[in-house]
mmCIF file of C-alpha atoms in Angstrom:
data_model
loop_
_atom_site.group_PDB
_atom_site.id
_atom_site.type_symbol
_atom_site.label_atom_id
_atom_site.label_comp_id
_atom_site.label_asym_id
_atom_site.label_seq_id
_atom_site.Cartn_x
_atom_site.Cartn_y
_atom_site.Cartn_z
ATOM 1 C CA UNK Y 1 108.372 95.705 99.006
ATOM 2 C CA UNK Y 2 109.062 99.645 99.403
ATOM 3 C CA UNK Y 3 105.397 100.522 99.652
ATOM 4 C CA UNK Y 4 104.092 97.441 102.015
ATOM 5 C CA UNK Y 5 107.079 98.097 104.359
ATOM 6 C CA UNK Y 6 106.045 101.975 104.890
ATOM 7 C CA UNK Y 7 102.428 100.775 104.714
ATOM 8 C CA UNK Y 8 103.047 97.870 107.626
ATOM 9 C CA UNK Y 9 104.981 100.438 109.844
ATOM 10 C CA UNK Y 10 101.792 103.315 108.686
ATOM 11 C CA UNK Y 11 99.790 100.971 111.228
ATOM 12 C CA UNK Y 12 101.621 101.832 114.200
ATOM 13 C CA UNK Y 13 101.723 105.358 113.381
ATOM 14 C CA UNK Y 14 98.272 105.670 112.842
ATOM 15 C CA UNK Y 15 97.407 103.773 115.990
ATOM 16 C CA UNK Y 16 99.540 105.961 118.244
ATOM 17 C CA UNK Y 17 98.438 109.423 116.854
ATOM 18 C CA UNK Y 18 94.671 108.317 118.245
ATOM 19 C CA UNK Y 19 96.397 109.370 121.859
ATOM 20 C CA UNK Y 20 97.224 113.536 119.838
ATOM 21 C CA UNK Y 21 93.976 113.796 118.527
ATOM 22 C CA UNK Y 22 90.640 112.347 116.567
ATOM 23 C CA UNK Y 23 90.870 110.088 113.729
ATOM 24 C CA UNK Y 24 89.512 112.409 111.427
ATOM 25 C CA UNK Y 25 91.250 115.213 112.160
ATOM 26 C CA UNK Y 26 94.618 113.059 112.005
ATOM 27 C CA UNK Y 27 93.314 111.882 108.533
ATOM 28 C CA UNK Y 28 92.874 115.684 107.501
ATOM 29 C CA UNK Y 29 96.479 116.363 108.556
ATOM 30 C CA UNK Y 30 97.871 113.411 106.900
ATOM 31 C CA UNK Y 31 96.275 113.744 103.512
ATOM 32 C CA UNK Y 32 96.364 117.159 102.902
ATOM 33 C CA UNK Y 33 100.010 117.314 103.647
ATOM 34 C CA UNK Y 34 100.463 114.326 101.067
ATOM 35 C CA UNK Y 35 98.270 116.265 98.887
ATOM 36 C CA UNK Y 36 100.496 119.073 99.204
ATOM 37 C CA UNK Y 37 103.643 117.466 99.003
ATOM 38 C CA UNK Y 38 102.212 116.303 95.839
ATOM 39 C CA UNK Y 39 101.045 119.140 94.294
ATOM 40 C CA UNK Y 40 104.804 120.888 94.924
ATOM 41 C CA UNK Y 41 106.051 118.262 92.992
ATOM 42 C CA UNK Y 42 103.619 118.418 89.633
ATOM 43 C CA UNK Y 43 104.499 121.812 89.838
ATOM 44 C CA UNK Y 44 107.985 121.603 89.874
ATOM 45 C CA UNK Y 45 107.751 119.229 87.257
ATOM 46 C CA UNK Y 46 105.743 121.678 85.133
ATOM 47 C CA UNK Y 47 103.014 118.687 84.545
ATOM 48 C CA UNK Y 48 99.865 121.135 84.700
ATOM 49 C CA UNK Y 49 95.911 120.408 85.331
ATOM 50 C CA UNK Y 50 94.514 117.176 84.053
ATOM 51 C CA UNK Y 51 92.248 117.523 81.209
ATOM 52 C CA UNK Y 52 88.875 118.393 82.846
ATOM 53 C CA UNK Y 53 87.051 115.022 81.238
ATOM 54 C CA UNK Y 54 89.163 113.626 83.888
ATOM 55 C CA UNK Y 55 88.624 116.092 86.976
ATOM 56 C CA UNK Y 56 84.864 114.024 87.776
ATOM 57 C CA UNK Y 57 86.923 110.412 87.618
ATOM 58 C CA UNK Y 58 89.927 112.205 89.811
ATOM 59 C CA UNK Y 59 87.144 113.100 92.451
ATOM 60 C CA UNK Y 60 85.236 109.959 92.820
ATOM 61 C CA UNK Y 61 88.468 107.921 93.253
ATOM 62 C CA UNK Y 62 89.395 110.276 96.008
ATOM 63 C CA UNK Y 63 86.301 109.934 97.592
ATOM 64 C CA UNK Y 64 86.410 106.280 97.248
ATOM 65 C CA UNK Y 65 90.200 105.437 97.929
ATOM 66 C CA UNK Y 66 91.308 108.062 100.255
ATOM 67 C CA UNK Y 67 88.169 109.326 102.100
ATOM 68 C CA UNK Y 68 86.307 106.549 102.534
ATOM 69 C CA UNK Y 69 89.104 104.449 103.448
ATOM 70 C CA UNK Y 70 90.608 106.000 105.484
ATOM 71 C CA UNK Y 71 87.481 107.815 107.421
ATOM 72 C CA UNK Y 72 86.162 104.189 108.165
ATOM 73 C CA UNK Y 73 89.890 102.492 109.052
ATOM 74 C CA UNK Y 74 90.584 105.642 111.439
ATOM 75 C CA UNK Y 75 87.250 104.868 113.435
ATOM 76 C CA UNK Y 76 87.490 101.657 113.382
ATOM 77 C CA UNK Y 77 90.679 101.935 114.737
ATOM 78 C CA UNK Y 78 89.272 103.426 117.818
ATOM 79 C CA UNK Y 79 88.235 99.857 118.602
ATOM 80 C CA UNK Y 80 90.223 97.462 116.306
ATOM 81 C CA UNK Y 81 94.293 96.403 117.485
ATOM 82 C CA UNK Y 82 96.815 97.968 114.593
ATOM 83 C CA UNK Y 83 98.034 94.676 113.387
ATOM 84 C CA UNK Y 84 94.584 93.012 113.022
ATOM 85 C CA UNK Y 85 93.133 96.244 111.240
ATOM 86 C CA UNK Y 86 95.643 95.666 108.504
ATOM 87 C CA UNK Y 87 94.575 92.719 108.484
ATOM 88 C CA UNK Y 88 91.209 93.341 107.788
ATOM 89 C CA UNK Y 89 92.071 96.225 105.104
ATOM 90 C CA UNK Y 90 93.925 93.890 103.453
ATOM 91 C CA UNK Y 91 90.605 91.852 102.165
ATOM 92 C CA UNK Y 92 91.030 94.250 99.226
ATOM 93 C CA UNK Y 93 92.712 91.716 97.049
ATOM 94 C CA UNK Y 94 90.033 89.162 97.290
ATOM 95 C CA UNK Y 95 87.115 91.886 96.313
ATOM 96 C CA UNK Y 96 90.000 93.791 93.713
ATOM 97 C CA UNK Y 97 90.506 90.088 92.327
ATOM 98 C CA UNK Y 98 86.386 89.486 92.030
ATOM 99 C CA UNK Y 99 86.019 92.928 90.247
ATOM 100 C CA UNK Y 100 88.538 92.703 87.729
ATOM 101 C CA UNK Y 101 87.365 89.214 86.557
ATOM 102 C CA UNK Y 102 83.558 91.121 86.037
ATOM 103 C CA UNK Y 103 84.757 94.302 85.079
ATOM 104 C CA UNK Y 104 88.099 94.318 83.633
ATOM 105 C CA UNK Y 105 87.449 90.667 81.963
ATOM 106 C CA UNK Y 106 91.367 89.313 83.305
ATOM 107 C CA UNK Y 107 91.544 85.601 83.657
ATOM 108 C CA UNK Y 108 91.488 84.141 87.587
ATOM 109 C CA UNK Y 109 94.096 81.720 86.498
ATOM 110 C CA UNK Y 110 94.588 78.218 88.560
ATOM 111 C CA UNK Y 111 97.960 79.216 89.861
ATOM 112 C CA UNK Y 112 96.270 82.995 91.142
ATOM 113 C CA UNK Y 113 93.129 81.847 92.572
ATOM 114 C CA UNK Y 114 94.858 79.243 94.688
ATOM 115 C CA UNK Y 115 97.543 81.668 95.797
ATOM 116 C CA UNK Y 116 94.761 84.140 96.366
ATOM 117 C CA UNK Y 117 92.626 81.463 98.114
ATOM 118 C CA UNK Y 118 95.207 80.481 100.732
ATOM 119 C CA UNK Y 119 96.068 84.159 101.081
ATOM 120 C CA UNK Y 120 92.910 85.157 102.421
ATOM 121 C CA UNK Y 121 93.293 81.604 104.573
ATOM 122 C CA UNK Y 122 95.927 83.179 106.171
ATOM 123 C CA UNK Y 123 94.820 86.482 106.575
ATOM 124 C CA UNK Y 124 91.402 84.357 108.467
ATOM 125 C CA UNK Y 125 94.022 82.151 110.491
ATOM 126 C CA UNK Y 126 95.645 85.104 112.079
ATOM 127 C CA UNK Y 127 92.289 87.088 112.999
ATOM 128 C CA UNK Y 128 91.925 83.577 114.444
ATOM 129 C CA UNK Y 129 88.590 82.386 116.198
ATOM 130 C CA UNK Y 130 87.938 85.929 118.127
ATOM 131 C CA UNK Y 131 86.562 87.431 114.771
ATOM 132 C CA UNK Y 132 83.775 85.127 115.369
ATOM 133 C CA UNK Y 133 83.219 84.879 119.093
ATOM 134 C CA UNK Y 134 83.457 86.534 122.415
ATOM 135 C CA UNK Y 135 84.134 90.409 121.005
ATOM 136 C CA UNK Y 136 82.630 93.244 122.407
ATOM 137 C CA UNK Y 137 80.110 94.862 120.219
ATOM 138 C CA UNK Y 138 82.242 98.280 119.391
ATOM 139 C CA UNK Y 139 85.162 95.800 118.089
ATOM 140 C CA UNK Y 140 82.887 94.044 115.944
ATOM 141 C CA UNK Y 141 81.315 97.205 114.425
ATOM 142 C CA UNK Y 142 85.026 98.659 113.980
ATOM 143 C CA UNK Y 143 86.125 95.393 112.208
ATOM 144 C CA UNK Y 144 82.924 96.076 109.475
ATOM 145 C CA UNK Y 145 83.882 99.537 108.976
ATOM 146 C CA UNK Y 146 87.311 98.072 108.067
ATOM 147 C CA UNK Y 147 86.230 95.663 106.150
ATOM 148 C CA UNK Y 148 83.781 98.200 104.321
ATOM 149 C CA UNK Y 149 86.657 100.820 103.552
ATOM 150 C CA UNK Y 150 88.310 97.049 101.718
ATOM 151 C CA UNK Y 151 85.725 96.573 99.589
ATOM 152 C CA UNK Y 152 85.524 100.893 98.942
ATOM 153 C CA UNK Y 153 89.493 100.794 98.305
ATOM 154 C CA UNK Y 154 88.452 97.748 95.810
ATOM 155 C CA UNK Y 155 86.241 99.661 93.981
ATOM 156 C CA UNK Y 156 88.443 102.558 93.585
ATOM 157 C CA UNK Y 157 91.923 100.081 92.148
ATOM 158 C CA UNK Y 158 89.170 98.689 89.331
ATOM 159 C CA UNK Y 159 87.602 102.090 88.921
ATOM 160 C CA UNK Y 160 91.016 103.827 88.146
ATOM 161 C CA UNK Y 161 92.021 101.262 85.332
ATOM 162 C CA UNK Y 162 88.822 102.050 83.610
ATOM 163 C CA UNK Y 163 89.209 105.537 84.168
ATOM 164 C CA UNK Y 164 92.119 107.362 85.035
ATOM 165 C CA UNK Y 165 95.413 105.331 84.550
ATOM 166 C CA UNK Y 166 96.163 107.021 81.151
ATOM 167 C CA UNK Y 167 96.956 110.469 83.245
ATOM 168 C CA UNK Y 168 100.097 110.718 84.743
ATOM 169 C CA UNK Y 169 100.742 108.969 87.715
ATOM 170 C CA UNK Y 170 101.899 111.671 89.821
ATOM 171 C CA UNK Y 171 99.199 114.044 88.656
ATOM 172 C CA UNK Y 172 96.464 111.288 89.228
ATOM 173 C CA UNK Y 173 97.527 110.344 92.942
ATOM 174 C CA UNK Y 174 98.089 114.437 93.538
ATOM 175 C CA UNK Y 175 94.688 115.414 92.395
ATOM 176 C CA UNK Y 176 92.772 112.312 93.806
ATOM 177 C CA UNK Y 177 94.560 112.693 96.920
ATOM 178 C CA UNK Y 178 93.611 116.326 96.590
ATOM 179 C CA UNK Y 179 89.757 115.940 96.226
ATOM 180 C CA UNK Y 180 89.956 112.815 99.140
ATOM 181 C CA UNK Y 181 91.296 114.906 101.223
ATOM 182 C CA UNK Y 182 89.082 117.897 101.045
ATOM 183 C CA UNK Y 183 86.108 115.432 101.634
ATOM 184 C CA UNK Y 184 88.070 114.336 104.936
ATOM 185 C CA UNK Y 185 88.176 117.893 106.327
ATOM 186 C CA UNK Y 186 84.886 118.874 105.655
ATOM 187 C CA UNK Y 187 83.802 115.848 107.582
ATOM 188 C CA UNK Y 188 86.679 116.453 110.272
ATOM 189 C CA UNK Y 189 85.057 120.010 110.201
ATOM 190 C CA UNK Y 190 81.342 118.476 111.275
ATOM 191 C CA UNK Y 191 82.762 115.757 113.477
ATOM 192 C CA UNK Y 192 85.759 117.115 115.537
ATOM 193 C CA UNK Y 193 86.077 120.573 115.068
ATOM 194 C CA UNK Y 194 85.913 121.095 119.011
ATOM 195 C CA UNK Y 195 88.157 118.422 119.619
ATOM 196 C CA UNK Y 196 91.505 119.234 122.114
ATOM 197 C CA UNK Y 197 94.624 118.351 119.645
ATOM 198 C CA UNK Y 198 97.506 117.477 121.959
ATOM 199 C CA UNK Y 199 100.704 118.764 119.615
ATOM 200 C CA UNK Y 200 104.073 117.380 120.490
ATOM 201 C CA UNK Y 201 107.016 116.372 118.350
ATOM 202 C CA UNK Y 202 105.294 112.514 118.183
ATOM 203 C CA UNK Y 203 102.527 113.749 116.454
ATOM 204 C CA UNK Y 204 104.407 116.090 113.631
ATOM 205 C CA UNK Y 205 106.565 113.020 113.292
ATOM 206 C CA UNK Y 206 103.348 110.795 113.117
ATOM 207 C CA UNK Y 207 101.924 113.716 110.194
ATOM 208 C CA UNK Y 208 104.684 114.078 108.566
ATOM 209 C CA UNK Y 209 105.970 109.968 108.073
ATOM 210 C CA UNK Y 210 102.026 109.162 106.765
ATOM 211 C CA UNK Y 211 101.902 112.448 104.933
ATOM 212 C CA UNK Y 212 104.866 112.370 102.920
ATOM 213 C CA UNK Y 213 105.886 108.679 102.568
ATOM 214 C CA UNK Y 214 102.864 106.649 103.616
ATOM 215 C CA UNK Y 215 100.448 108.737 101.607
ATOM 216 C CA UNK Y 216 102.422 111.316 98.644
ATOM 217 C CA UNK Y 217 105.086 108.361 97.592
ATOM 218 C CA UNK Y 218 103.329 104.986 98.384
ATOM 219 C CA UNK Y 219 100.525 106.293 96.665
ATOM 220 C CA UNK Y 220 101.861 107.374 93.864
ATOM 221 C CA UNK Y 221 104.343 104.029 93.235
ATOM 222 C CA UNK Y 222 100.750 102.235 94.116
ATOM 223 C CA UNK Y 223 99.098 103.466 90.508
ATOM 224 C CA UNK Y 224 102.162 103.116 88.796
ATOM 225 C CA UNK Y 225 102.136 99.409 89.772
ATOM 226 C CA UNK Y 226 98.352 99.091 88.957
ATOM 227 C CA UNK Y 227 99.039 100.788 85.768
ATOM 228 C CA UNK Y 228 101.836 98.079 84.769
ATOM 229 C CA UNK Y 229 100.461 95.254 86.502
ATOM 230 C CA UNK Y 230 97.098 92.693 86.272
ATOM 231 C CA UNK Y 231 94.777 93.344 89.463
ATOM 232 C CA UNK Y 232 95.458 90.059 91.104
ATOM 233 C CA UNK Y 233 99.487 90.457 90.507
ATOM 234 C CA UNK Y 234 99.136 93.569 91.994
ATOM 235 C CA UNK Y 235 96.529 93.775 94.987
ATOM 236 C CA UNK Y 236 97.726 90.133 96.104
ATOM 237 C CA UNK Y 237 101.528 91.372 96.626
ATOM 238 C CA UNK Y 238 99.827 94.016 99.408
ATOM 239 C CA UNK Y 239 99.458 91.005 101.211
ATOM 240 C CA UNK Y 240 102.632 91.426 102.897
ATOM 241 C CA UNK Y 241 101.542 94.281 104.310
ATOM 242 C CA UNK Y 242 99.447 92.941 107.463
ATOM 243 C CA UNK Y 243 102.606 90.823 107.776
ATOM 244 C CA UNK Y 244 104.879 93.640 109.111
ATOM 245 C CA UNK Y 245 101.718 95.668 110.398
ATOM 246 C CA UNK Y 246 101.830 92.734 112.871
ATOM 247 C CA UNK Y 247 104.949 92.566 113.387
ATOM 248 C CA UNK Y 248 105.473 96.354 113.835
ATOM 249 C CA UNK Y 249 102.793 96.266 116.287
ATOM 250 C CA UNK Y 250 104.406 93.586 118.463
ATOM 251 C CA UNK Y 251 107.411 94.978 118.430
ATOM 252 C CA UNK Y 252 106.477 98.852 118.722
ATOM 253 C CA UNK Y 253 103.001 98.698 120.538
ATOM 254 C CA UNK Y 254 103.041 95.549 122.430
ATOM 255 C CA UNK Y 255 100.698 93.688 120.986
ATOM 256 C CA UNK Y 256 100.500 90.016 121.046
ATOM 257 C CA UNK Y 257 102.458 87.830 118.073
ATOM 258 C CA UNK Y 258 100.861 84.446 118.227
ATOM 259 C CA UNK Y 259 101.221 81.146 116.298
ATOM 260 C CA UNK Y 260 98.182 81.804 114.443
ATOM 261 C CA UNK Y 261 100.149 84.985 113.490
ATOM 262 C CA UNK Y 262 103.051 83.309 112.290
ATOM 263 C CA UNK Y 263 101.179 80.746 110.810
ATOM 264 C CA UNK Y 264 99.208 82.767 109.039
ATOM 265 C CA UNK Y 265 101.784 85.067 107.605
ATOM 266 C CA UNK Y 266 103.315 82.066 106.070
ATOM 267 C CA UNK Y 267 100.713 80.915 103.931
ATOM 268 C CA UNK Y 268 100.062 84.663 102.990
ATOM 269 C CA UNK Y 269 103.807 84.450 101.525
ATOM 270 C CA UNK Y 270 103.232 81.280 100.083
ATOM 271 C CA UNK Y 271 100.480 82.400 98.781
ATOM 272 C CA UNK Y 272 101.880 85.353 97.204
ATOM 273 C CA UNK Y 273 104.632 83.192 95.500
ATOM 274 C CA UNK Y 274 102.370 80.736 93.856
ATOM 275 C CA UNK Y 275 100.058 83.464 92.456
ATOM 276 C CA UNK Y 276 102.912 85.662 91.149
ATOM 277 C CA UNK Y 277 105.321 83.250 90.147
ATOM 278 C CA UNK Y 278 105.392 82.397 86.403
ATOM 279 C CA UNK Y 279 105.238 78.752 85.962
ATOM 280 C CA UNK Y 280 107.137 77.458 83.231
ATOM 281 C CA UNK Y 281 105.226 73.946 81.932
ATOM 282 C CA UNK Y 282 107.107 71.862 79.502
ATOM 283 C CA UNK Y 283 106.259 71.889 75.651
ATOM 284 C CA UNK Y 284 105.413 68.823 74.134
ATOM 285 C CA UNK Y 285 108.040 69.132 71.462
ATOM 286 C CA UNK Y 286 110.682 69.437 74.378
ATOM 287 C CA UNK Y 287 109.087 66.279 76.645
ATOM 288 C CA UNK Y 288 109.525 64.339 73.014
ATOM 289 C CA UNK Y 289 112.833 65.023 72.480
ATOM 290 C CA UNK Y 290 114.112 64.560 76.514
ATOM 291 C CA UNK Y 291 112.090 61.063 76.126
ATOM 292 C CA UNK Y 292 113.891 60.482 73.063
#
């Protein structure tokens, strides 16, 4: 609940820092001052390097979770509303859920794929009919890169179980965060490097809130909760975060909250519940003896 809340509000911020500056360079800021922030800490904490067999894994997931993610959701966010972009990120669990059944061999049990399958009916009911027809052509190609950086963020939650989750979980986010982010400025550095950066108490604010929390902390609960949960427990739960993306949007940005919306974000709750819940079925021994 911690880490979608701070990722639902994230939306907003990242929305309104596109008015400071360029999405890149706002994604340099933001991850190297969670990488930072991170790195203070495993320092403090005395926790050292990881082992160097684990210094190629630590890079590719930091390529895969935090700089192609978030390259691709920053542009596309150029084009795409806040609360339908979450939206759209939040296709991870379906292509997380798909993964770990062919790479991590967990069981799609009945109760998970329905509650996955009417998730991800109520993450389509709220992008509603427009995701199909009558959108410009920039909107479209900002709601693929989305949907891309998904499938890349995916990739990265199956590719850290296989890899990485036996390190520390502090010293894992730190380092991939680390390594993610350096890929971010070098592109920043390519991109945007001429780009007028409009400073202003906002935009620290807007740095410092997706730096610190959005990026150092959630991040770092994130792989403790892959580390201690199966894929589809834990990737369908993010669900909730498109919820209050929306609903931080409507209420901070202005944009529209429609029945679709609503109805939407109840099956995604629904669907949450019936996946996660632990259904208890009776034993035969006890349906004897209540018969009896």
């Amino acid at each position: 609940m911690l880490i979608t809340l701070l990722w639902g509000y994230a939306w907003v911020v990242m929305k309104a820092a596109l008015e400071y500056m360029g999405p890149f360079m706002f994604s340099s800021f933001r991850f190297g001052t969670g990488a930072v922030t991170l790195l203070l800490v495993v320092w403090i904490m005395k926790i050292g390097l990881p082992p160097k067999e684990y210094w190629k894994h630590l890079i590719i997931v930091g390529i895969l979770q935090t700089a192609i993610v978030f390259l691709l959701v920053m542009y596309g966010l150029m084009f795409v509303d806040a609360g339908k972009s979450s939206v759209l990120l939040y296709s991870m669990p379906m292509f997380s859920s798909l993964l770990a059944v062919r790479f991590l061999h967990e069981k799609l049990t009945p109760a998970k794929s329905i509650g996955l399958a009417i998730g991800m009916i109520g993450l389509l009911t709220i992008l509603g009919w427009d995701i199909w027809i009558g959108q410009p052509a920039e909107v479209i190609f900002g709601e693929v890169l989305i949907i891309i950086g998904a499938f890349s963020w995916a990739v990265s939650n199956t590719y850290f179980r296989l890899h990485v989750q036996d390190l520390p979980k502090i010293q894992s986010s730190a380092y991939q965060m680390l390594f993610g982010a350096i890929a971010i400025i070098l592109v920043t550095v390519f991109t945007e490097s001429g780009e007028p950066v409009s400073w202003n108490l906002d935009l620290i604010y807007y740095i410092l809130f997706s730096g610190v929390l959005a990026s150092a902390l959630c991040f770092t609960v994130w792989f403790i909760i892959m580390s201690r949960l199966d894929m589809v427990s834990a990737t369908i739960s993010t669900l909730l975060v498109p919820i209050f993306g929306l609903l931080f949007s409507s209420i901070l940005l202005g944009e529209t909250m429609t029945i679709g919306i609503l109805a939407g974000s109840a099956m995604i709750i629904t669907g949450i519940i019936i996946a996660t819940v632990r259904w208890k079925h009776p034993r035969v021994g006890d349906s004897h003896a209540r018969s009896s």
